[in-house]
């Protein structure tokens, strides 16, 4: 017994010893939900507070064992927590709640004799105040007392109720219903003056405490007394309930409802639990000028009680004896009446509500109906107003309003605004969830609330004592909807939770394994548990979290997570070949729509099925690469490698290599990472057949770095498929490019472009057009270069590949800069830097920053140039792939030092650039030679400057048409040497072999060749 000091008695009525306060607290929590699992975390939280001891779990287990021994009850230990196996009616609190509900139902139906008897029985169970933490029960006790007084007043009881009502109103002076009941009891006892005095005292208290006037209902009782009539509050329809909080947002929906009420006789407001349907209905009808009757249907046990409930709300009593039934009486009463009938919370009696509403609308032309529920009534003429969660801005405002009520001074400012935005999104913008979360600010910060949202039902379990039971906790909101489902609907709802990003109908049918899935989904959508939008079905996260718990409890979770992973493996297998063909945009879009599901399937399979995980990762790798998502999957790939034990499973050699490459994309330069690459290279060298997964050709060359088996893979593993042949042709262009044979390289890229055009692969075409544009720019054909880059940008735009877009924007900026259009170049570099920064790609951001440094330096702003170069240097990664960019940044800093006549600083930067170039390619050496040429001109050595300019052209295989730095250095060298000497020195540089050029760069090559 917990309705007073806690007691436990055995079957013979003898008290049993409970022990100290903690066993009592544990038992109280278990008794609060007998027959249901109370999680271990919740028990620890409630018993030990926010700072539980380190061994709280073991201590709790000891408390449970002690209760079992002392009480002889069954407390089941389950994976998630503990469950007390007793009949709820054996617990006085639950018996009280059941009787209170039955009493209210009888009162609603006008059966005052039964209501009074049942409510007296319920209240007799109380032996004292409710225990700490059970304030909700005290509120229910007070509500049951008010219901009992209402029933007894209706039966003519007056004088005997006065002392009780006076005592209770003194304890609760703001309870207007108690005030009205006391006024009626006093009036019925012939004590009218005292009744007036009660009204005056209550009016003064309301004004002083709340700044409010008495409600219309209380004012009407007062008016009846003034007219010396017997107060009959039931003689007028029950109005809309008064509200105690501000109304936020919903302007569009409010206007829609008011418009529909002017043109339609039945308007139904539908939406998920906690979305604010009742509150919106109240706001809408509060602006009505016609008579309104508000009927709350949630307390009704079945639909047969609806007519009597509506009669009671209208202030009418059902006929006694052999008179007409409640429905006939209702139709007669409303036949000539103009009335807006509000039927709130119809979902659990929807069929009977629909039948009654149809009859009223057919028989009573002056009646209009506004219904609220989680599904439509479903007949012709119904105007639906679906209510979705709040948009981000009003959701944040609602949270802030409610937060300020419990935490004075709360404001949406700075970092707090971002945290609140996260909370609102995580709670789906559901007003009730936001209000429950804001209430936790009494003890938690917004950061604490955000951090605990993974366990939202525990977080939002603090009860609002004034709310109806189904709205007192977030769990209760969803549980109300769950209890209205049949077995098949529940099975589908819990199985749908394996989908992480919503689902198509075909996916739900394939994975969930239920007949008539389409019909069941329609039912879940109609009941506001599933949302249908844009051809996809999704659950609100709060509903999904609840249903996921049900899936875990059912024992089905592993089965349906495997079915989910298998379905999305099949989708990825189907899509992968199309990602290299003309259809790639369509399939990229399809995969992008399933991004969350694909990731969820991979995460599950990494821990559950290594073979499935390797296959799925391999099928998705090219999709990730095209969309620039490859870095996000590196941690999962690393976990999967650990699960393989470092060796490829049989038949999955290529999948294993792709897993290694995905893991390496985290830029892990550790010894272990290099060891994994060594093992992958060994596996790759052992493949003497055409690759099943031709993307390996690209990824191995790009990710593994220099010195590995690139030539071997191209030679042995290409096969007859046109796509890998085109990739091989594109790859063959890089070697002559880097070795200073641009004509040969350009021919290879042009052939690759033609072959990629045949396959329809936009990625391959764009990556061939990029170097082809560069070669055109080198020759000075800017129009062709820009046309090729624009075509490439169009293609990567279709692919929605932002990483490649940033690269191409920077290449376009280079072309504009060499064409002398510094302002356009600057704009392109800025766009590239912004995009790369937003994507978190430091090397590409650094390249764009370096370009901005070049623009500033060439525009005569050396300080701005230095700042941009230094920002680029701070951003760029320090690895082999980034070394070329670091070299160019060093060269830019050297040239900036030259502009300030700082010879030693310039020499230092150019020598650092040369040190990098000596470890790379002749193309890199060409840039280093040109940088050192500028230093030589600064130092007055015009012949060496000319020779190094010629060496740069020799190393690259061509001059760079329009290069502003080369033009500047050439002019300075000619001024120092004269035309003939310059021509001779430049010619010697052009004629240097590779080894001679190295000597000239590192040892100092004299103008006469000695």
CSV table of N, CA and C in Angstrom, one decimal, residues 563-693:
chain,number,residue,atom,x,y,z
A,563,UNK,N,17.9,-9.0,-42.1
A,563,UNK,CA,17.1,-8.8,-43.3
A,563,UNK,C,17.3,-7.4,-43.9
A,564,UNK,N,17.4,-6.4,-43.0
A,564,UNK,CA,17.6,-5.0,-43.5
A,564,UNK,C,19.0,-4.9,-44.2
A,565,UNK,N,20.0,-5.5,-43.6
A,565,UNK,CA,21.3,-5.4,-44.2
A,565,UNK,C,21.4,-6.1,-45.5
A,566,UNK,N,20.7,-7.3,-45.6
A,566,UNK,CA,20.7,-8.1,-46.8
A,566,UNK,C,20.0,-7.3,-47.9
A,567,UNK,N,18.9,-6.6,-47.6
A,567,UNK,CA,18.2,-5.9,-48.6
A,567,UNK,C,19.0,-4.8,-49.2
A,568,UNK,N,19.7,-4.1,-48.3
A,568,UNK,CA,20.5,-2.9,-48.8
A,568,UNK,C,21.9,-3.4,-49.4
A,569,UNK,N,22.3,-4.6,-49.1
A,569,UNK,CA,23.4,-5.2,-49.8
A,569,UNK,C,23.0,-5.4,-51.3
A,570,UNK,N,21.8,-6.0,-51.5
A,570,UNK,CA,21.3,-6.2,-52.8
A,570,UNK,C,21.1,-4.9,-53.6
A,571,UNK,N,20.6,-3.9,-52.9
A,571,UNK,CA,20.5,-2.6,-53.6
A,571,UNK,C,21.9,-2.1,-54.0
A,572,UNK,N,22.9,-2.2,-53.1
A,572,UNK,CA,24.2,-1.7,-53.5
A,572,UNK,C,24.8,-2.5,-54.6
A,573,UNK,N,24.6,-3.8,-54.6
A,573,UNK,CA,25.1,-4.6,-55.7
A,573,UNK,C,24.5,-4.3,-57.0
A,574,UNK,N,23.2,-4.0,-57.0
A,574,UNK,CA,22.5,-3.6,-58.2
A,574,UNK,C,23.1,-2.3,-58.7
A,575,UNK,N,23.3,-1.4,-57.8
A,575,UNK,CA,23.6,0.0,-58.2
A,575,UNK,C,25.1,0.1,-58.7
A,576,UNK,N,26.0,-0.7,-58.1
A,576,UNK,CA,27.4,-0.4,-58.3
A,576,UNK,C,27.9,-0.4,-59.8
A,577,UNK,N,27.5,-1.3,-60.6
A,577,UNK,CA,27.9,-1.1,-62.0
A,577,UNK,C,27.4,0.1,-62.7
A,578,UNK,N,26.1,0.5,-62.4
A,578,UNK,CA,25.5,1.7,-63.0
A,578,UNK,C,26.3,3.0,-62.6
A,579,UNK,N,27.0,2.9,-61.5
A,579,UNK,CA,27.8,4.1,-61.1
A,579,UNK,C,28.9,4.5,-62.0
A,580,UNK,N,29.2,3.6,-63.0
A,580,UNK,CA,30.3,3.9,-63.9
A,580,UNK,C,29.7,4.1,-65.4
A,581,UNK,N,28.4,4.3,-65.4
A,581,UNK,CA,27.7,4.3,-66.7
A,581,UNK,C,26.9,5.6,-66.8
A,582,UNK,N,26.2,5.7,-67.9
A,582,UNK,CA,25.3,6.9,-68.2
A,582,UNK,C,24.3,7.1,-67.1
A,583,UNK,N,23.8,5.9,-66.5
A,583,UNK,CA,22.7,6.0,-65.5
A,583,UNK,C,23.2,6.4,-64.1
A,584,UNK,N,24.5,6.8,-64.0
A,584,UNK,CA,25.1,6.9,-62.6
A,584,UNK,C,24.3,8.0,-61.8
A,585,UNK,N,23.9,9.1,-62.4
A,585,UNK,CA,23.2,10.1,-61.7
A,585,UNK,C,21.9,9.6,-61.0
A,586,UNK,N,21.1,8.8,-61.8
A,586,UNK,CA,19.9,8.2,-61.2
A,586,UNK,C,20.2,7.3,-60.1
A,587,UNK,N,21.3,6.5,-60.2
A,587,UNK,CA,21.6,5.6,-59.1
A,587,UNK,C,22.3,6.2,-57.9
A,588,UNK,N,23.0,7.3,-58.2
A,588,UNK,CA,23.6,8.1,-57.1
A,588,UNK,C,22.5,8.7,-56.3
A,589,UNK,N,21.4,9.2,-56.9
A,589,UNK,CA,20.3,9.7,-56.2
A,589,UNK,C,19.6,8.7,-55.4
A,590,UNK,N,19.4,7.5,-56.0
A,590,UNK,CA,18.7,6.4,-55.2
A,590,UNK,C,19.6,6.0,-54.0
A,591,UNK,N,20.9,5.9,-54.1
A,591,UNK,CA,21.7,5.6,-53.0
A,591,UNK,C,21.7,6.7,-52.0
A,592,UNK,N,21.7,7.9,-52.4
A,592,UNK,CA,21.8,9.1,-51.5
A,592,UNK,C,20.5,9.1,-50.6
A,593,UNK,N,19.4,8.7,-51.2
A,593,UNK,CA,18.1,8.6,-50.5
A,593,UNK,C,18.2,7.6,-49.4
A,594,UNK,N,19.0,6.6,-49.6
A,594,UNK,CA,19.2,5.5,-48.6
A,594,UNK,C,20.5,5.6,-47.8
A,595,UNK,N,21.1,6.8,-47.8
A,595,UNK,CA,22.4,6.9,-47.1
A,595,UNK,C,22.3,6.4,-45.7
A,596,UNK,N,21.4,6.9,-44.9
A,596,UNK,CA,21.3,6.5,-43.5
A,596,UNK,C,21.1,5.0,-43.4
A,597,UNK,N,20.3,4.4,-44.2
A,597,UNK,CA,20.0,3.0,-44.2
A,597,UNK,C,21.3,2.2,-44.5
A,598,UNK,N,22.0,2.6,-45.5
A,598,UNK,CA,23.2,1.9,-45.9
A,598,UNK,C,24.3,2.0,-44.8
A,599,UNK,N,24.4,3.1,-44.2
A,599,UNK,CA,25.3,3.3,-43.1
A,599,UNK,C,24.9,2.4,-41.9
A,600,UNK,N,23.6,2.4,-41.6
A,600,UNK,CA,23.1,1.5,-40.5
A,600,UNK,C,23.3,0.0,-40.8
A,601,UNK,N,23.1,-0.4,-42.0
A,601,UNK,CA,23.3,-1.8,-42.4
A,601,UNK,C,24.8,-2.1,-42.2
A,602,UNK,N,25.7,-1.2,-42.7
A,602,UNK,CA,27.1,-1.5,-42.5
A,602,UNK,C,27.6,-1.5,-41.1
A,603,UNK,N,27.1,-0.6,-40.3
A,603,UNK,CA,27.4,-0.6,-38.8
A,603,UNK,C,27.0,-1.9,-38.2
A,604,UNK,N,25.8,-2.3,-38.5
A,604,UNK,CA,25.3,-3.6,-37.8
A,604,UNK,C,26.2,-4.7,-38.3
A,605,UNK,N,26.4,-4.8,-39.6
A,605,UNK,CA,27.1,-6.0,-40.1
A,605,UNK,C,28.6,-6.1,-39.7
A,606,UNK,N,29.2,-4.9,-39.5
A,606,UNK,CA,30.6,-4.9,-39.0
A,606,UNK,C,30.7,-5.7,-37.7
A,607,UNK,N,29.7,-5.6,-36.8
A,607,UNK,CA,29.8,-6.3,-35.6
A,607,UNK,C,29.1,-7.7,-35.6
A,608,UNK,N,28.4,-8.0,-36.7
A,608,UNK,CA,27.6,-9.2,-36.7
A,608,UNK,C,28.0,-10.2,-37.8
A,609,UNK,N,28.5,-9.7,-38.9
A,609,UNK,CA,28.7,-10.6,-40.0
A,609,UNK,C,29.8,-10.0,-40.9
A,610,UNK,N,31.1,-10.5,-40.7
A,610,UNK,CA,32.2,-9.9,-41.4
A,610,UNK,C,32.1,-10.0,-42.9
A,611,UNK,N,31.7,-11.2,-43.4
A,611,UNK,CA,31.5,-11.4,-44.8
A,611,UNK,C,30.5,-10.4,-45.4
A,612,UNK,N,29.4,-10.3,-44.8
A,612,UNK,CA,28.4,-9.4,-45.3
A,612,UNK,C,28.9,-7.9,-45.3
A,613,UNK,N,29.6,-7.6,-44.2
A,613,UNK,CA,30.2,-6.2,-44.1
A,613,UNK,C,31.2,-5.9,-45.2
A,614,UNK,N,32.1,-6.9,-45.4
A,614,UNK,CA,33.1,-6.6,-46.5
A,614,UNK,C,32.5,-6.4,-47.8
A,615,UNK,N,31.5,-7.2,-48.1
A,615,UNK,CA,30.8,-7.1,-49.4
A,615,UNK,C,30.1,-5.8,-49.5
A,616,UNK,N,29.4,-5.4,-48.5
A,616,UNK,CA,28.6,-4.1,-48.5
A,616,UNK,C,29.6,-2.9,-48.6
A,617,UNK,N,30.7,-3.0,-47.8
A,617,UNK,CA,31.6,-1.9,-47.9
A,617,UNK,C,32.2,-1.8,-49.3
A,618,UNK,N,32.5,-2.9,-49.9
A,618,UNK,CA,33.1,-2.9,-51.3
A,618,UNK,C,32.1,-2.3,-52.3
A,619,UNK,N,30.8,-2.7,-52.2
A,619,UNK,CA,29.8,-2.2,-53.1
A,619,UNK,C,29.6,-0.7,-53.0
A,620,UNK,N,29.8,-0.2,-51.8
A,620,UNK,CA,29.5,1.2,-51.5
A,620,UNK,C,30.7,2.2,-51.7
A,621,UNK,N,31.9,1.6,-51.9
A,621,UNK,CA,33.1,2.4,-51.9
A,621,UNK,C,33.1,3.5,-53.0
A,622,UNK,N,32.7,3.1,-54.2
A,622,UNK,CA,32.7,4.0,-55.3
A,622,UNK,C,31.6,5.1,-55.1
A,623,UNK,N,30.5,4.7,-54.6
A,623,UNK,CA,29.5,5.7,-54.2
A,623,UNK,C,30.1,6.8,-53.3
A,624,UNK,N,30.7,6.3,-52.2
A,624,UNK,CA,31.3,7.2,-51.3
A,624,UNK,C,32.4,8.1,-52.0
A,625,UNK,N,33.1,7.5,-52.9
A,625,UNK,CA,34.2,8.2,-53.5
A,625,UNK,C,33.6,9.3,-54.4
A,626,UNK,N,32.6,9.0,-55.2
A,626,UNK,CA,31.9,10.0,-56.1
A,626,UNK,C,31.3,11.1,-55.3
A,627,UNK,N,30.8,10.8,-54.1
A,627,UNK,CA,30.1,11.8,-53.3
A,627,UNK,C,31.0,12.5,-52.3
A,628,UNK,N,32.3,12.1,-52.3
A,628,UNK,CA,33.2,12.7,-51.3
A,628,UNK,C,33.0,12.3,-49.9
A,629,UNK,N,32.4,11.1,-49.7
A,629,UNK,CA,32.1,10.6,-48.3
A,629,UNK,C,33.1,9.6,-47.8
A,630,UNK,N,34.2,9.4,-48.5
A,630,UNK,CA,35.0,8.2,-48.2
A,630,UNK,C,35.7,8.4,-46.8
A,631,UNK,N,36.0,9.6,-46.4
A,631,UNK,CA,36.7,9.8,-45.1
A,631,UNK,C,35.8,9.4,-43.9
A,632,UNK,N,34.4,9.6,-44.1
A,632,UNK,CA,33.5,9.3,-43.0
A,632,UNK,C,33.4,7.9,-42.7
A,633,UNK,N,33.8,7.0,-43.6
A,633,UNK,CA,33.7,5.6,-43.3
A,633,UNK,C,35.0,4.9,-42.9
A,634,UNK,N,36.0,5.7,-42.8
A,634,UNK,CA,37.3,5.1,-42.4
A,634,UNK,C,37.3,4.4,-41.0
A,635,UNK,N,36.7,5.0,-40.0
A,635,UNK,CA,36.7,4.3,-38.7
A,635,UNK,C,35.9,3.0,-38.8
A,636,UNK,N,34.8,2.9,-39.5
A,636,UNK,CA,34.1,1.6,-39.7
A,636,UNK,C,35.0,0.6,-40.4
A,637,UNK,N,35.7,1.1,-41.4
A,637,UNK,CA,36.6,0.2,-42.2
A,637,UNK,C,37.7,-0.4,-41.3
A,638,UNK,N,38.2,0.5,-40.4
A,638,UNK,CA,39.3,0.1,-39.5
A,638,UNK,C,38.7,-1.0,-38.5
A,639,UNK,N,37.5,-0.8,-38.0
A,639,UNK,CA,36.9,-1.8,-37.1
A,639,UNK,C,36.7,-3.1,-37.9
A,640,UNK,N,36.3,-3.0,-39.1
A,640,UNK,CA,36.1,-4.2,-39.9
A,640,UNK,C,37.4,-5.0,-40.1
A,641,UNK,N,38.5,-4.3,-40.4
A,641,UNK,CA,39.8,-4.9,-40.6
A,641,UNK,C,40.2,-5.7,-39.3
A,642,UNK,N,39.9,-5.1,-38.2
A,642,UNK,CA,40.2,-5.8,-36.9
A,642,UNK,C,39.4,-7.1,-36.8
A,643,UNK,N,38.1,-7.0,-37.2
A,643,UNK,CA,37.3,-8.2,-37.2
A,643,UNK,C,37.7,-9.3,-38.1
A,644,UNK,N,38.4,-8.9,-39.2
A,644,UNK,CA,38.9,-9.9,-40.1
A,644,UNK,C,40.1,-10.7,-39.6
A,645,UNK,N,40.8,-10.1,-38.6
A,645,UNK,CA,42.0,-10.7,-38.1
A,645,UNK,C,43.2,-10.3,-39.0
A,646,UNK,N,43.0,-9.4,-39.9
A,646,UNK,CA,44.2,-9.0,-40.8
A,646,UNK,C,44.4,-9.8,-42.0
A,647,UNK,N,43.4,-10.7,-42.3
A,647,UNK,CA,43.6,-11.6,-43.4
A,647,UNK,C,42.3,-11.6,-44.2
A,648,UNK,N,42.3,-11.7,-45.6
A,648,UNK,CA,41.1,-11.7,-46.4
A,648,UNK,C,40.4,-13.0,-46.3
A,649,UNK,N,39.1,-13.0,-46.0
A,649,UNK,CA,38.3,-14.3,-46.1
A,649,UNK,C,38.4,-14.9,-47.5
A,650,UNK,N,38.1,-16.1,-47.6
A,650,UNK,CA,38.2,-16.8,-48.9
A,650,UNK,C,37.2,-16.2,-49.8
A,651,UNK,N,37.8,-15.9,-51.0
A,651,UNK,CA,37.0,-15.3,-52.1
A,651,UNK,C,36.7,-13.8,-52.0
A,652,UNK,N,37.3,-13.2,-51.0
A,652,UNK,CA,37.0,-11.7,-50.8
A,652,UNK,C,38.3,-11.0,-50.7
A,653,UNK,N,39.2,-11.3,-51.7
A,653,UNK,CA,40.5,-10.6,-51.7
A,653,UNK,C,40.4,-9.1,-52.1
A,654,UNK,N,39.6,-8.9,-53.1
A,654,UNK,CA,39.4,-7.5,-53.5
A,654,UNK,C,38.6,-6.7,-52.5
A,655,UNK,N,37.7,-7.3,-51.9
A,655,UNK,CA,36.9,-6.6,-50.8
A,655,UNK,C,37.8,-6.3,-49.7
A,656,UNK,N,38.7,-7.2,-49.3
A,656,UNK,CA,39.7,-6.9,-48.2
A,656,UNK,C,40.6,-5.7,-48.6
A,657,UNK,N,41.1,-5.6,-49.8
A,657,UNK,CA,41.9,-4.5,-50.2
A,657,UNK,C,41.2,-3.2,-50.2
A,658,UNK,N,39.9,-3.2,-50.6
A,658,UNK,CA,39.1,-2.0,-50.5
A,658,UNK,C,38.9,-1.6,-49.1
A,659,UNK,N,38.8,-2.6,-48.2
A,659,UNK,CA,38.6,-2.2,-46.8
A,659,UNK,C,39.9,-1.5,-46.3
A,660,UNK,N,41.0,-2.1,-46.6
A,660,UNK,CA,42.3,-1.5,-46.2
A,660,UNK,C,42.4,0.0,-46.7
A,661,UNK,N,42.0,0.2,-48.0
A,661,UNK,CA,42.1,1.5,-48.6
A,661,UNK,C,41.1,2.5,-47.9
A,662,UNK,N,39.9,2.0,-47.6
A,662,UNK,CA,39.0,2.8,-46.9
A,662,UNK,C,39.5,3.2,-45.5
A,663,UNK,N,40.1,2.3,-44.9
A,663,UNK,CA,40.7,2.6,-43.5
A,663,UNK,C,41.8,3.6,-43.7
A,664,UNK,N,42.6,3.5,-44.7
A,664,UNK,CA,43.8,4.4,-44.9
A,664,UNK,C,43.3,5.8,-45.2
A,665,UNK,N,42.1,6.0,-45.7
A,665,UNK,CA,41.6,7.3,-46.0
A,665,UNK,C,41.5,8.2,-44.8
A,666,UNK,N,41.7,7.7,-43.6
A,666,UNK,CA,41.7,8.5,-42.4
A,666,UNK,C,43.0,9.2,-42.2
A,667,UNK,N,43.9,9.1,-43.2
A,667,UNK,CA,45.3,9.7,-43.2
A,667,UNK,C,46.1,9.2,-42.0
A,668,UNK,N,46.0,7.9,-41.8
A,668,UNK,CA,46.7,7.3,-40.7
A,668,UNK,C,48.1,6.9,-41.2
A,669,UNK,N,49.1,7.5,-40.7
A,669,UNK,CA,50.5,7.3,-41.2
A,669,UNK,C,51.3,6.4,-40.2
A,670,UNK,N,50.5,5.7,-39.3
A,670,UNK,CA,51.2,4.8,-38.3
A,670,UNK,C,51.9,3.6,-39.0
A,671,UNK,N,52.7,3.0,-38.2
A,671,UNK,CA,53.4,1.8,-38.7
A,671,UNK,C,52.3,0.7,-39.0
A,672,UNK,N,51.3,0.6,-38.1
A,672,UNK,CA,50.3,-0.4,-38.3
A,672,UNK,C,49.5,-0.2,-39.7
A,673,UNK,N,49.3,1.1,-40.0
A,673,UNK,CA,48.6,1.4,-41.2
A,673,UNK,C,49.5,1.0,-42.4
A,674,UNK,N,50.7,1.3,-42.4
A,674,UNK,CA,51.6,0.9,-43.5
A,674,UNK,C,51.7,-0.6,-43.6
A,675,UNK,N,51.7,-1.3,-42.4
A,675,UNK,CA,51.7,-2.7,-42.4
A,675,UNK,C,50.5,-3.3,-43.1
A,676,UNK,N,49.3,-2.7,-42.9
A,676,UNK,CA,48.1,-3.1,-43.5
A,676,UNK,C,48.2,-2.9,-45.0
A,677,UNK,N,48.8,-1.8,-45.4
A,677,UNK,CA,49.0,-1.5,-46.9
A,677,UNK,C,49.9,-2.6,-47.5
A,678,UNK,N,51.0,-2.9,-46.7
A,678,UNK,CA,51.9,-3.9,-47.2
A,678,UNK,C,51.2,-5.2,-47.5
A,679,UNK,N,50.3,-5.6,-46.5
A,679,UNK,CA,49.6,-6.9,-46.7
A,679,UNK,C,48.6,-6.8,-47.8
A,680,UNK,N,47.9,-5.6,-48.0
A,680,UNK,CA,47.0,-5.5,-49.1
A,680,UNK,C,47.7,-5.5,-50.4
A,681,UNK,N,48.9,-4.9,-50.5
A,681,UNK,CA,49.7,-5.0,-51.7
A,681,UNK,C,50.1,-6.4,-52.1
A,682,UNK,N,50.4,-7.2,-51.0
A,682,UNK,CA,50.8,-8.6,-51.3
A,682,UNK,C,49.6,-9.3,-51.9
A,683,UNK,N,48.4,-9.0,-51.3
A,683,UNK,CA,47.2,-9.7,-51.8
A,683,UNK,C,46.9,-9.2,-53.3
A,684,UNK,N,47.1,-7.9,-53.5
A,684,UNK,CA,46.8,-7.4,-54.9
A,684,UNK,C,47.8,-8.0,-55.9
A,685,UNK,N,49.1,-8.2,-55.5
A,685,UNK,CA,50.0,-8.8,-56.4
A,685,UNK,C,49.7,-10.2,-56.8
A,686,UNK,N,48.9,-10.8,-55.9
A,686,UNK,CA,48.6,-12.2,-56.1
A,686,UNK,C,47.4,-12.4,-57.0
A,687,UNK,N,46.7,-11.3,-57.4
A,687,UNK,CA,45.6,-11.4,-58.3
A,687,UNK,C,46.1,-11.4,-59.7
A,688,UNK,N,45.9,-12.5,-60.5
A,688,UNK,CA,46.4,-12.6,-61.8
A,688,UNK,C,45.2,-12.7,-62.8
A,689,UNK,N,44.2,-12.0,-62.6
A,689,UNK,CA,43.0,-12.1,-63.4
A,689,UNK,C,42.4,-10.7,-63.5
A,690,UNK,N,41.5,-10.4,-64.4
A,690,UNK,CA,40.8,-9.1,-64.4
A,690,UNK,C,40.1,-8.9,-63.1
A,691,UNK,N,40.1,-7.7,-62.6
A,691,UNK,CA,39.4,-7.4,-61.3
A,691,UNK,C,37.9,-7.5,-61.4
A,692,UNK,N,37.3,-8.1,-60.4
A,692,UNK,CA,35.9,-8.0,-60.3
A,692,UNK,C,35.4,-6.6,-60.0
A,693,UNK,N,36.2,-5.9,-59.3
A,693,UNK,CA,35.9,-4.6,-58.8
A,693,UNK,C,36.9,-3.6,-59.4
